[in-house]
């Protein structure tokens, strides 16, 4: 059904004559790009903008720009565009809104995706709130900015200028108009090598020349907080490529961004052409899936290279792994990928040779039946089984394919969907532990349940305390069931790029410490008995002895006879006497609370060079020696630990708290601690400082023991978490907490002094000396 402009006569009557005339001329073009619903939004949008009373030029800009935007990124975003213009009416002038509409086609053409265009509108909305005077000069330069920056780069560039020149309006205008050195420096910093929009037409023609068909590509912007885009991926038969690529180091020198785009697009197109049936992920482990993915990548590339031999050289140039790299499962994954792509590549490792042999054996069948991917499943499972002989653990987050052109393989995996309604009908629900109050006889008859554990559905509780026959000193009520978890704690995080805190950005989740073998701790104490005795002697020597007299005071409790006589002599000699003739008696007490915060990241599982011990084992030994000595002296102290899995999950353990005695339970917790995940140190320090702040001691010391710099899986900028940790240390200092770092990283001098201060750290170059160093450090810091 065709839509005529006359159908909107009542809306047209609200427009100025020049706007009506312009709409009549633009209607033919609009009907080519808009559906009936889109035309309705188009006309009603013009009438709504006319209702703002900001002049006909604003309406004319809408009439001219909306069809162009719809032509570039689809008509669905047009309604959001007019909504954004209406919302800006209360924040800025009509001329600026007109400029937003007039430059919208340029932005749509450069971004080339409806989702990215909507995010661009969000950048405009945020900027008008933070730096309204910078919006006009930025829009004047939008073609230059989007010609050099990705959308994420534009946002970071704009945020920096908005926060750096929040109250300096002249500098604000210069920055956003690209007329200041800071603006050009930030532009150069955020600039990427080649934008997809600049090469997309050439890549389309390249793929069409290869396979004689069209492929549809879309850009992805990646994370706004990072310069890195997403990996290439295929979804709904669309090839999603990063909106920008930098040149990368290749096998024989630099590979240009354009060549990287060719390689990525050709690899994704090969999947679309040769992968017709999905591979079921049911009952497969992550390692098996990773290997099947490598084999499937090799299968489609072998089929593509059989038809277009030149692709092999293009793809091989982007595989840089060598046989010497064998530190992780990911290294073997990448070595296998290179060996399968280049059959003449020499890699003598038995597992790689086995993979090449299995693939070569299956290759004739693969070439004969190009759409059958069962060989990928069979070879991947076989290699996963034989990899046990290599003896390396697989970590899905870090052990990934590093060839930059390959996608994330989501396209060919089939996962069984979880039907929530069906699960409810089947009675599926998360188990909840219920406390049931019972009488004495019920409790006496049912306490011996050998299969009951922490996940028991019912916990029976007595109204009064009942103690078991064994002299344990703990009642049934206290020993049975799970203790309630502490609610998650949210902490701000400092972003050094915008010089602002991100509120409630990191979440600390307290976990229950697992219990280990108590005999392990007793063995450590027995082995280092002399060190513990020496440490106790040092701490005893530092204990204050009785009352100390402070002399030479002008105001005190008693007269200092010696000082008074000296002043009298000076008066008789005609000299000016010293007025400080009083003294005060002060009772000296040792008043300090100390918390030891342990970094329990995955790297602590590494063995120390030339030693049989891991970093974690040496850390445990040091904590045991320190706890034994300090526990005998009586200083309040706590031992906590942390690791992280992104900003939403900073794991935190309390092995010993200030109000807990150093007993067998604490020792068992120390024996059970393990190393895992990453090191988001700033959030952990804030959480530890909150616990230490509650202590009433005159002095408070936070001692951080770590084997590396702050890092996490969701942060790529190495400076980001360093600056945040430094900010957390400064916050602790303002609360009266002294922070000291003992680093086990030999390279820590490069960053640890900037985080903790020049006098507040120690680098232990020989990690095996940690059990000896830590008690002595404690003695020195608590004098």
XYZ file of C-alpha atoms in Angstrom:
783
model
C 0.000 0.000 0.000
C 1.483 3.322 -1.066
C 1.583 6.257 1.347
C 0.870 9.765 0.020
C 1.911 13.033 1.572
C -1.684 14.230 1.384
C -2.564 11.663 4.043
C -0.703 13.864 6.560
C -2.430 17.141 5.751
C -3.241 17.953 9.374
C 0.442 17.572 10.296
C 1.570 19.574 7.278
C -0.610 22.488 8.315
C 1.528 22.916 11.429
C 4.684 23.504 9.370
C 6.020 26.758 7.975
C 5.498 27.248 4.208
C 9.195 26.763 3.417
C 9.268 23.548 5.457
C 6.182 22.222 3.636
C 7.771 23.006 0.296
C 11.021 21.266 1.284
C 9.084 18.212 2.489
C 7.239 17.990 -0.840
C 10.557 17.947 -2.714
C 12.074 15.385 -0.301
C 9.068 13.058 -0.263
C 10.091 11.083 -3.358
C 13.491 10.258 -1.842
C 11.899 9.487 1.531
C 9.516 6.926 0.053
C 12.487 4.994 -1.342
C 14.122 4.473 2.058
C 11.196 4.537 4.514
C 8.459 2.004 5.084
C 4.925 3.179 5.889
C 5.816 3.270 9.591
C 9.030 5.126 8.825
C 7.213 7.748 6.771
C 4.792 8.235 9.645
C 7.692 8.870 12.050
C 9.309 11.150 9.477
C 6.327 13.498 9.114
C 5.338 13.451 12.785
C 8.949 14.096 13.746
C 8.949 17.275 11.638
C 5.742 18.451 13.322
C 7.170 17.690 16.792
C 10.313 19.725 16.091
C 8.146 22.568 14.801
C 6.382 22.519 18.170
C 9.637 23.405 19.955
C 9.348 26.922 18.554
C 13.038 27.124 17.615
C 12.553 28.186 13.993
C 11.999 26.603 10.601
C 15.683 25.906 9.986
C 15.624 23.180 12.663
C 12.664 21.466 10.947
C 14.355 21.824 7.558
C 17.485 20.130 8.887
C 15.355 17.185 10.010
C 13.534 16.938 6.669
C 16.835 16.933 4.790
C 18.839 14.621 7.097
C 16.418 11.889 8.208
C 16.198 10.092 4.807
C 19.992 10.131 4.498
C 20.391 8.601 7.960
C 17.810 5.920 7.147
C 19.603 5.154 3.903
C 22.916 4.595 5.726
C 21.920 2.727 8.922
C 18.238 1.849 8.599
C 14.999 3.566 9.504
C 14.795 2.114 13.036
C 17.221 4.733 14.375
C 15.287 7.699 12.967
C 12.773 7.665 15.805
C 15.655 7.714 18.307
C 17.234 10.614 16.424
C 14.152 12.826 16.726
C 13.720 11.778 20.364
C 17.299 12.844 21.089
C 16.687 16.189 19.342
C 13.568 16.796 21.449
C 15.443 15.937 24.666
C 18.252 18.352 23.776
C 15.750 21.205 23.517
C 15.861 21.862 27.271
C 19.672 21.722 27.418
C 20.989 23.674 24.452
C 20.044 26.103 21.723
C 18.113 25.416 18.538
C 21.169 26.082 16.382
C 23.131 23.325 18.167
C 20.221 20.871 17.741
C 20.099 21.852 14.078
C 23.824 21.055 13.835
C 23.246 17.636 15.472
C 20.657 16.829 12.804
C 22.709 18.271 9.960
C 25.796 16.196 10.885
C 23.821 13.000 11.583
C 24.188 11.719 7.970
C 27.973 12.126 8.220
C 28.060 10.172 11.489
C 25.754 7.492 10.094
C 27.920 7.070 7.009
C 31.136 6.803 9.031
C 29.714 4.414 11.649
C 27.780 2.316 9.099
C 25.746 0.483 11.754
C 22.476 1.294 13.506
C 23.675 0.103 16.902
C 26.814 2.232 16.710
C 24.759 5.247 15.616
C 22.559 4.897 18.721
C 25.693 4.794 20.870
C 26.883 7.935 19.073
C 23.657 9.670 20.147
C 24.453 8.627 23.737
C 27.861 10.288 23.411
C 26.121 13.492 22.244
C 23.694 13.340 25.193
C 26.502 12.826 27.719
C 28.601 15.630 26.259
C 25.797 18.195 26.373
C 25.510 17.504 30.110
C 29.245 17.661 30.831
C 30.595 20.253 28.376
C 27.720 21.973 26.529
C 29.995 24.615 25.018
C 32.132 21.949 23.422
C 29.291 20.307 21.485
C 29.101 22.861 18.668
C 32.856 22.899 17.847
C 32.956 19.098 18.043
C 30.072 18.750 15.584
C 31.831 21.176 13.249
C 34.780 18.737 13.184
C 32.802 15.493 13.310
C 33.868 14.421 9.822
C 37.538 14.794 10.823
C 37.054 13.059 14.167
C 35.133 10.066 12.854
C 37.585 9.846 9.971
C 40.352 9.066 12.461
C 38.661 7.671 15.593
C 36.453 4.736 16.386
C 33.311 5.438 18.361
C 35.047 4.317 21.565
C 37.990 6.586 20.757
C 35.638 9.520 20.172
C 33.992 8.937 23.535
C 37.295 8.743 25.413
C 38.606 11.837 23.587
C 35.417 13.782 24.452
C 35.376 12.600 28.086
C 38.951 13.703 28.621
C 38.253 17.175 27.296
C 34.997 17.500 29.244
C 36.618 16.666 32.569
C 39.903 18.468 31.964
C 38.174 21.763 31.044
C 34.998 21.483 33.064
C 35.013 25.158 34.146
C 37.396 26.698 31.589
C 34.988 27.504 28.793
C 37.509 29.050 26.422
C 39.781 26.025 26.712
C 36.721 23.824 26.258
C 35.923 25.456 22.918
C 39.559 25.196 21.797
C 39.788 21.529 22.778
C 36.644 20.384 20.990
C 37.469 22.516 17.967
C 40.866 20.750 17.614
C 42.654 24.030 18.295
C 44.718 23.000 21.330
C 47.813 20.843 21.734
C 46.040 18.678 24.317
C 43.216 17.978 21.884
C 45.577 16.946 19.097
C 47.652 14.837 21.513
C 44.574 12.948 22.720
C 43.395 12.572 19.130
C 46.733 11.006 18.206
C 46.602 8.740 21.264
C 43.141 7.409 20.437
C 43.706 7.204 16.689
C 43.534 3.734 15.155
C 45.309 2.542 12.041
C 42.565 1.748 9.523
C 38.796 2.071 9.940
C 36.530 -0.633 8.541
C 34.283 1.949 6.875
C 37.230 3.058 4.727
C 37.964 -0.431 3.388
C 34.583 -2.151 3.615
C 33.753 -1.651 -0.067
C 37.090 -3.146 -1.129
C 36.667 -6.103 1.242
C 33.179 -6.751 -0.141
C 34.529 -6.794 -3.696
C 37.379 -9.078 -2.576
C 34.974 -11.639 -1.090
C 32.657 -11.427 -4.087
C 35.615 -12.105 -6.400
C 36.549 -15.193 -4.364
C 33.199 -16.876 -3.856
C 30.934 -15.144 -6.367
C 28.396 -14.107 -3.729
C 27.743 -11.246 -1.358
C 28.625 -11.330 2.361
C 27.226 -8.833 4.804
C 29.592 -7.172 7.259
C 29.001 -5.002 10.293
C 31.481 -3.101 12.470
C 31.730 -3.650 16.229
C 32.968 -0.934 18.536
C 34.314 -3.050 21.390
C 34.583 -1.749 24.925
C 34.387 2.018 25.404
C 36.987 1.803 28.205
C 39.542 0.093 25.987
C 41.200 0.734 22.637
C 40.782 -2.940 21.769
C 37.743 -4.016 19.785
C 35.946 -7.310 19.987
C 37.281 -10.373 18.202
C 35.726 -10.995 14.786
C 32.608 -13.130 15.078
C 29.706 -14.429 12.982
C 26.132 -14.040 14.177
C 22.880 -14.413 12.237
C 24.987 -15.011 9.102
C 26.516 -11.527 9.416
C 30.279 -11.070 9.629
C 31.108 -8.741 12.515
C 34.548 -7.156 12.269
C 36.230 -4.609 14.599
C 35.516 -1.043 13.515
C 39.278 -0.434 13.313
C 42.466 -2.457 13.038
C 46.071 -1.460 13.666
C 48.955 -2.960 11.733
C 50.266 -6.056 13.537
C 53.561 -7.878 13.747
C 53.581 -10.771 11.312
C 55.815 -13.690 10.540
C 57.947 -11.628 8.180
C 57.495 -8.070 9.398
C 54.495 -5.793 9.748
C 51.144 -6.813 8.275
C 49.004 -3.842 7.298
C 45.537 -3.321 8.722
C 44.004 -3.735 5.264
C 45.614 -7.161 4.878
C 44.381 -8.090 8.359
C 40.846 -7.146 7.293
C 41.233 -9.317 4.159
C 42.397 -12.267 6.259
C 39.603 -11.870 8.844
C 36.872 -11.484 6.253
C 38.128 -14.410 4.154
C 38.315 -16.704 7.204
C 34.796 -15.789 8.339
C 33.478 -16.212 4.795
C 35.052 -19.678 4.642
C 33.041 -20.637 7.728
C 29.830 -19.377 6.120
C 30.533 -21.299 2.911
C 31.778 -24.610 4.296
C 30.101 -24.951 7.706
C 26.513 -26.037 7.085
C 25.813 -28.103 10.207
C 26.526 -26.945 13.780
C 28.674 -28.984 16.140
C 26.962 -30.017 19.369
C 28.744 -28.798 22.503
C 26.863 -31.224 24.716
C 29.102 -33.295 27.044
C 32.263 -31.553 25.808
C 34.817 -30.003 28.140
C 36.180 -26.468 27.456
C 39.518 -27.949 26.375
C 37.848 -30.312 23.931
C 35.822 -27.410 22.506
C 38.984 -25.326 22.092
C 40.731 -28.095 20.154
C 37.675 -28.859 18.007
C 37.557 -25.152 17.186
C 41.193 -25.220 16.017
C 40.533 -28.285 13.835
C 37.364 -26.747 12.367
C 39.287 -23.550 11.563
C 41.956 -25.667 9.856
C 39.278 -27.633 7.947
C 37.556 -24.583 6.398
C 40.932 -22.970 5.665
C 42.154 -26.136 3.940
C 39.017 -26.140 1.771
C 39.479 -22.442 0.959
C 43.197 -22.889 0.173
C 42.420 -25.822 -2.129
C 40.331 -23.433 -4.212
C 42.369 -20.252 -3.683
C 46.018 -21.177 -2.871
C 47.039 -17.556 -2.290
C 45.014 -17.422 0.931
C 47.492 -19.750 2.669
C 50.309 -17.209 2.462
C 48.016 -14.450 3.747
C 46.890 -16.473 6.765
C 50.331 -17.949 7.500
C 51.840 -14.471 7.765
C 49.663 -13.818 10.828
C 50.756 -16.935 12.780
C 53.841 -15.925 14.770
C 54.053 -18.692 17.380
C 57.278 -20.760 17.397
C 58.110 -24.247 18.743
C 60.079 -22.570 21.542
C 56.849 -21.256 23.068
C 55.625 -24.036 25.348
C 54.731 -22.374 28.645
C 50.958 -22.893 28.526
C 48.207 -24.896 26.880
C 47.459 -21.826 24.755
C 50.969 -21.995 23.260
C 50.354 -25.583 22.133
C 46.958 -24.552 20.774
C 48.565 -21.886 18.593
C 51.445 -24.145 17.550
C 48.902 -26.738 16.394
C 46.952 -24.090 14.449
C 50.094 -23.004 12.591
C 51.217 -26.576 11.903
C 47.829 -27.508 10.413
C 47.715 -24.410 8.197
C 51.282 -24.812 6.893
C 52.038 -28.547 6.381
C 55.714 -27.765 5.674
C 56.089 -26.065 9.065
C 58.592 -27.930 11.270
C 57.424 -28.683 14.808
C 58.799 -31.878 16.292
C 56.723 -32.093 19.453
C 54.980 -35.505 19.519
C 51.552 -34.009 20.226
C 51.826 -31.545 17.312
C 53.080 -34.327 15.031
C 50.098 -36.460 16.073
C 47.711 -33.602 15.229
C 49.300 -33.126 11.791
C 49.100 -36.848 11.082
C 45.434 -37.136 12.093
C 44.499 -34.092 10.022
C 46.463 -35.270 6.971
C 44.748 -38.659 7.237
C 41.298 -37.031 7.296
C 42.051 -34.414 4.605
C 41.021 -36.496 1.527
C 37.594 -37.085 3.082
C 37.334 -33.400 4.005
C 38.033 -32.330 0.406
C 35.579 -34.908 -0.944
C 32.762 -33.850 1.420
C 33.359 -30.147 2.143
C 30.273 -29.691 4.316
C 30.899 -32.627 6.683
C 32.587 -31.458 9.916
C 32.536 -34.741 11.858
C 36.310 -35.054 11.338
C 36.813 -31.897 13.432
C 34.954 -33.475 16.343
C 36.841 -36.783 16.133
C 40.322 -35.248 15.827
C 39.683 -32.643 18.535
C 38.510 -35.222 21.098
C 41.452 -37.533 20.312
C 43.987 -34.705 20.734
C 42.353 -33.552 23.964
C 42.781 -37.048 25.383
C 46.455 -37.357 24.372
C 47.295 -33.867 25.688
C 47.276 -35.317 29.200
C 50.846 -36.467 28.573
C 51.940 -32.817 28.147
C 50.858 -32.075 31.730
C 49.628 -28.482 31.346
C 46.330 -27.126 32.655
C 43.944 -25.297 30.316
C 42.623 -21.848 31.293
C 39.769 -20.736 28.980
C 40.295 -17.035 29.628
C 43.969 -16.894 28.721
C 44.656 -19.970 26.579
C 43.087 -18.732 23.339
C 44.072 -18.533 19.691
C 46.314 -15.506 19.178
C 46.158 -15.245 15.389
C 44.401 -11.845 15.144
C 42.353 -12.680 12.049
C 40.450 -15.648 13.498
C 36.937 -15.294 14.927
C 35.665 -16.618 18.249
C 33.965 -19.666 16.627
C 30.544 -19.032 18.155
C 29.043 -19.559 14.692
C 29.336 -23.339 14.496
C 28.580 -24.327 18.099
C 25.116 -25.581 19.038
C 24.208 -25.304 22.714
C 21.150 -26.910 24.271
C 18.877 -24.071 25.378
C 17.700 -23.910 28.980
C 13.882 -23.887 29.045
C 12.931 -22.046 32.231
C 9.233 -22.942 32.061
C 10.084 -26.594 31.559
C 12.495 -26.477 34.489
C 9.779 -25.099 36.760
C 7.423 -27.879 35.670
C 10.138 -30.425 36.434
C 10.641 -28.977 39.899
C 14.066 -27.432 39.237
C 15.020 -24.761 41.748
C 18.098 -23.554 43.522
C 18.519 -25.460 46.818
C 17.790 -23.341 49.863
C 18.959 -24.285 53.327
C 16.194 -24.204 55.945
C 16.702 -23.995 59.719
C 14.207 -26.181 61.553
C 13.721 -25.867 65.303
C 13.324 -29.295 66.974
C 13.152 -30.742 70.474
C 15.863 -32.601 72.326
C 14.737 -36.133 71.426
C 14.505 -35.392 67.712
C 17.978 -33.914 67.773
C 19.423 -36.828 69.754
C 17.971 -39.400 67.350
C 19.035 -37.686 64.106
C 22.404 -36.018 64.691
C 24.432 -38.827 63.124
C 23.804 -38.250 59.388
C 26.988 -39.293 57.641
C 25.968 -37.951 54.237
C 25.056 -34.451 55.470
C 27.307 -31.622 54.362
C 27.354 -27.883 53.851
C 24.656 -28.283 51.195
C 22.141 -29.975 53.528
C 18.581 -28.829 52.849
C 17.586 -28.783 56.553
C 19.596 -27.642 59.560
C 18.060 -28.674 62.888
C 18.403 -26.201 65.731
C 17.696 -26.631 69.462
C 16.094 -23.912 71.584
C 18.830 -24.551 74.167
C 22.465 -25.523 73.739
C 23.383 -29.211 73.497
C 26.983 -30.327 73.579
C 28.146 -33.629 72.070
C 29.676 -36.345 74.201
C 33.126 -35.493 72.922
C 34.731 -32.593 74.778
C 34.839 -30.268 71.758
C 33.632 -27.127 73.479
C 31.309 -26.381 70.538
C 27.549 -26.947 70.677
C 25.496 -28.550 67.910
C 23.818 -25.223 67.190
C 27.187 -23.556 66.583
C 28.738 -26.370 64.551
C 25.918 -27.395 62.185
C 24.934 -25.617 58.989
C 26.333 -22.789 56.912
C 27.166 -19.472 58.434
C 25.415 -16.656 56.546
C 27.397 -14.980 53.776
C 28.365 -11.334 54.118
C 26.470 -9.181 51.580
C 28.634 -8.025 48.654
C 30.487 -4.739 49.151
C 30.697 -2.174 46.361
C 33.628 0.221 46.042
C 34.453 3.093 43.738
C 37.358 2.791 41.324
C 39.619 5.564 40.086
C 39.828 6.142 36.334
C 43.040 8.050 35.668
C 42.052 8.902 32.095
C 39.073 11.026 33.144
C 40.475 11.814 36.619
C 37.241 10.743 38.272
C 35.980 7.878 40.402
C 33.586 5.379 38.919
C 31.043 4.942 41.727
C 30.226 1.406 42.941
C 32.391 0.002 40.142
C 34.012 -3.022 41.837
C 32.207 -5.663 43.894
C 33.964 -7.566 46.686
C 32.457 -10.957 47.506
C 33.558 -12.531 50.778
C 34.027 -16.297 50.550
C 34.369 -18.960 53.205
C 37.939 -20.142 53.552
C 38.313 -23.865 52.916
C 39.973 -25.995 55.570
C 43.184 -27.838 54.818
C 45.437 -30.354 56.545
C 46.354 -29.065 60.010
C 49.471 -31.234 60.030
C 50.928 -29.059 57.254
C 50.927 -25.990 59.529
C 52.336 -27.906 62.485
C 55.170 -29.159 60.291
C 56.016 -25.596 59.215
C 56.080 -24.395 62.842
C 58.288 -27.305 63.904
C 60.696 -26.802 60.997
C 61.191 -23.094 61.745
C 61.054 -23.247 65.535
C 64.272 -21.248 65.927
C 62.976 -18.437 63.663
C 59.767 -18.190 65.720
C 61.742 -18.018 68.990
C 63.993 -15.304 67.600
C 60.994 -13.339 66.357
C 59.303 -13.548 69.756
C 62.495 -12.334 71.430
C 62.641 -9.301 69.121
C 59.022 -8.390 69.755
C 59.399 -8.845 73.508
C 62.391 -6.500 73.425
C 60.228 -3.844 71.778
C 57.555 -3.994 74.441
C 57.422 -0.719 76.405
C 58.762 -0.952 79.937
C 56.620 0.830 82.532
C 56.361 4.614 82.752
C 58.388 7.059 80.669
C 59.138 10.642 81.802
C 58.939 13.373 79.191
C 61.084 16.354 80.255
C 61.560 19.957 79.081
C 57.867 20.864 78.924
C 56.380 24.292 79.578
C 53.191 22.656 80.834
C 53.293 19.393 82.715
C 52.297 17.445 85.832
C 55.467 17.856 87.955
C 58.447 20.184 88.264
C 61.673 18.870 86.819
C 64.099 19.720 89.666
C 67.198 19.558 87.463
C 65.694 21.883 84.849
C 64.448 24.285 87.550
C 67.920 24.530 89.140
C 69.506 25.112 85.733
C 67.039 27.953 85.049
C 67.778 29.494 88.472
C 71.511 29.444 87.754
C 70.929 31.124 84.400
C 68.880 33.872 86.138
C 71.638 34.499 88.659
C 74.142 34.794 85.832
C 71.943 37.367 84.074
C 71.002 35.072 81.226
C 67.571 34.308 79.800
C 66.321 31.200 81.682
C 64.780 28.209 79.900
C 61.026 28.219 80.706
C 60.683 24.464 80.063
C 60.992 23.287 83.684
C 58.004 20.893 83.808
C 57.779 17.180 83.115
C 55.030 14.620 82.546
C 54.958 10.893 83.276
C 53.449 8.840 80.450
C 52.586 5.166 80.620
C 53.840 3.625 77.367
C 51.724 0.835 75.895
C 52.031 -1.008 72.609
C 48.850 -0.084 70.724
C 48.892 -1.332 67.113
C 46.633 -3.404 64.866
C 48.135 -5.144 61.845
C 46.458 -6.762 58.860
C 48.351 -8.967 56.402
C 46.649 -8.934 52.980
C 47.718 -11.786 50.701
C 47.598 -11.790 46.910
C 46.217 -15.244 46.039
C 46.173 -14.915 42.257
C 46.953 -17.801 39.905
C 50.586 -16.765 39.513
C 51.292 -17.776 43.129
C 51.091 -21.407 41.985
C 54.318 -20.955 39.993
C 57.410 -22.617 41.351
C 60.291 -20.474 42.527
C 63.320 -20.728 40.241
C 65.674 -23.375 41.562
C 63.295 -24.406 44.365
C 60.732 -27.136 44.966
C 58.367 -24.679 46.670
C 55.725 -22.559 44.971
C 55.227 -18.882 45.799
C 51.992 -19.810 47.589
C 53.752 -22.361 49.808
C 56.414 -19.833 50.807
C 53.716 -17.227 51.504
C 51.928 -19.736 53.719
C 55.166 -20.474 55.597
C 55.799 -16.770 56.169
C 52.262 -16.228 57.486
C 52.553 -19.186 59.858
C 55.847 -17.922 61.308
C 54.515 -14.403 61.687
C 51.248 -15.564 63.245
C 53.053 -17.841 65.729
C 55.321 -15.039 66.934
C 52.751 -12.229 66.985
C 50.140 -14.463 68.605
C 52.482 -15.069 71.546
C 53.241 -11.363 71.941
C 49.573 -10.374 71.850
C 49.344 -7.759 69.076
C 45.890 -7.721 67.419
C 46.418 -8.961 63.864
C 44.432 -10.365 60.969
C 45.287 -12.360 57.844
C 43.091 -11.861 54.789
C 43.507 -12.856 51.139
C 42.060 -11.905 47.768
C 41.918 -12.633 44.041
C 39.589 -11.401 41.303
C 37.657 -12.458 38.225
C 36.685 -9.080 36.788
C 35.337 -6.029 38.553
C 32.073 -7.749 39.520
C 33.725 -10.616 41.414
C 36.657 -9.728 43.690
C 36.982 -12.789 45.940
C 37.979 -12.094 49.553
C 38.822 -14.509 52.368
C 39.249 -13.899 56.109
C 41.688 -16.549 57.310
C 42.047 -14.826 60.685
C 40.234 -11.784 62.012
C 41.284 -9.439 64.812
C 38.849 -10.919 67.320
C 39.789 -14.520 66.559
C 42.476 -16.457 68.449
C 45.239 -18.061 66.460
C 43.917 -21.591 66.902
C 43.540 -24.791 64.912
C 40.664 -23.400 62.822
C 42.813 -20.508 61.596
C 45.724 -22.856 60.922
C 43.464 -25.146 58.887
C 42.293 -22.166 56.823
C 45.888 -21.177 56.084
C 46.591 -24.764 55.050
C 43.640 -24.706 52.653
C 44.316 -21.458 50.803
C 44.857 -21.747 47.049
C 45.984 -19.486 44.203
C 43.592 -18.643 41.363
C 42.333 -15.912 38.991
C 43.702 -12.327 38.908
C 44.802 -9.374 41.090
C 42.389 -6.408 41.409
C 44.351 -4.904 44.281
C 42.595 -1.543 44.704
C 39.210 -3.016 45.621
C 40.832 -5.525 48.021
C 42.804 -2.748 49.775
C 39.620 -0.683 50.199
C 37.811 -3.667 51.725
C 40.729 -4.475 54.021
C 41.018 -0.815 55.059
C 37.315 -0.778 55.965
C 37.901 -3.688 58.376
C 41.099 -2.144 59.753
C 39.443 1.234 60.243
C 37.022 -0.326 62.744
C 39.933 -1.156 65.079
C 40.466 1.260 67.979
C 44.240 1.030 68.012
C 46.344 4.170 67.839
C 48.389 2.740 64.957
C 47.029 0.679 62.083
C 49.216 -1.104 59.555
C 48.141 -2.821 56.341
C 50.863 -5.128 55.015
C 50.253 -6.248 51.406
C 52.144 -9.298 50.094
C 51.958 -9.747 46.320
C 53.935 -11.450 43.577
C 52.937 -9.118 40.739
C 51.374 -5.864 39.660
C 47.626 -5.139 39.804
C 45.874 -6.793 36.847
C 42.507 -8.275 35.929
C 40.856 -10.081 33.048
C 38.583 -7.160 32.080
C 41.332 -4.490 32.056
C 43.828 -4.187 29.190
C 45.446 -0.877 30.140
C 48.269 -1.786 32.593
C 48.218 1.736 34.065
C 44.523 1.687 34.966
C 44.676 -0.604 38.027
C 48.047 0.828 39.111
C 46.516 4.286 39.427
C 43.446 2.858 41.170
C 45.613 0.971 43.688
C 47.598 4.136 44.368
C 44.322 5.952 45.013
C 43.205 3.189 47.402
C 46.496 3.510 49.327
C 45.984 7.288 49.581
C 42.428 6.775 50.863
C 43.706 4.365 53.528
C 46.318 6.943 54.574
C 43.625 9.587 55.065
C 41.905 7.162 57.448
C 45.056 6.791 59.547
C 46.156 3.480 58.029
C 49.797 2.989 57.035
C 50.214 0.732 54.007
C 53.354 -1.234 53.206
C 53.957 -3.614 50.297
C 56.228 -6.619 50.225
C 56.568 -7.524 46.547
C 57.906 -10.823 45.259
C 58.150 -9.511 41.688
C 61.776 -8.761 40.695
C 60.490 -6.088 38.262
C 58.378 -4.373 40.901
C 60.744 -1.387 41.212
C 59.196 -0.066 37.988
C 55.772 0.512 39.541
C 55.525 -0.349 43.240
C 57.199 2.853 44.499
C 54.679 4.965 42.563
C 51.814 3.042 44.138
C 52.895 2.736 47.777
C 55.522 5.473 48.131
C 59.318 5.491 48.006
C 59.740 4.314 51.620
C 56.771 1.981 51.848
C 57.794 -1.126 49.965
C 60.323 -3.921 49.889
C 61.166 -6.062 46.853
C 62.192 -9.585 47.840
C 64.381 -10.649 44.917
C 64.890 -14.123 46.367
C 61.413 -15.429 47.124
C 62.778 -18.361 49.119
C 63.820 -15.867 51.823
C 60.226 -14.688 52.358
C 59.654 -16.741 55.556
C 62.763 -15.112 57.022
C 62.044 -11.576 55.760
C 58.398 -11.173 56.747
C 58.773 -11.526 60.544
C 61.760 -9.155 60.542
C 59.834 -6.646 58.446
C 56.961 -6.825 60.911
C 59.325 -6.124 63.787
C 60.759 -3.109 61.991
C 57.383 -1.626 61.023
C 55.811 -1.968 64.478
C 58.603 -0.494 66.598
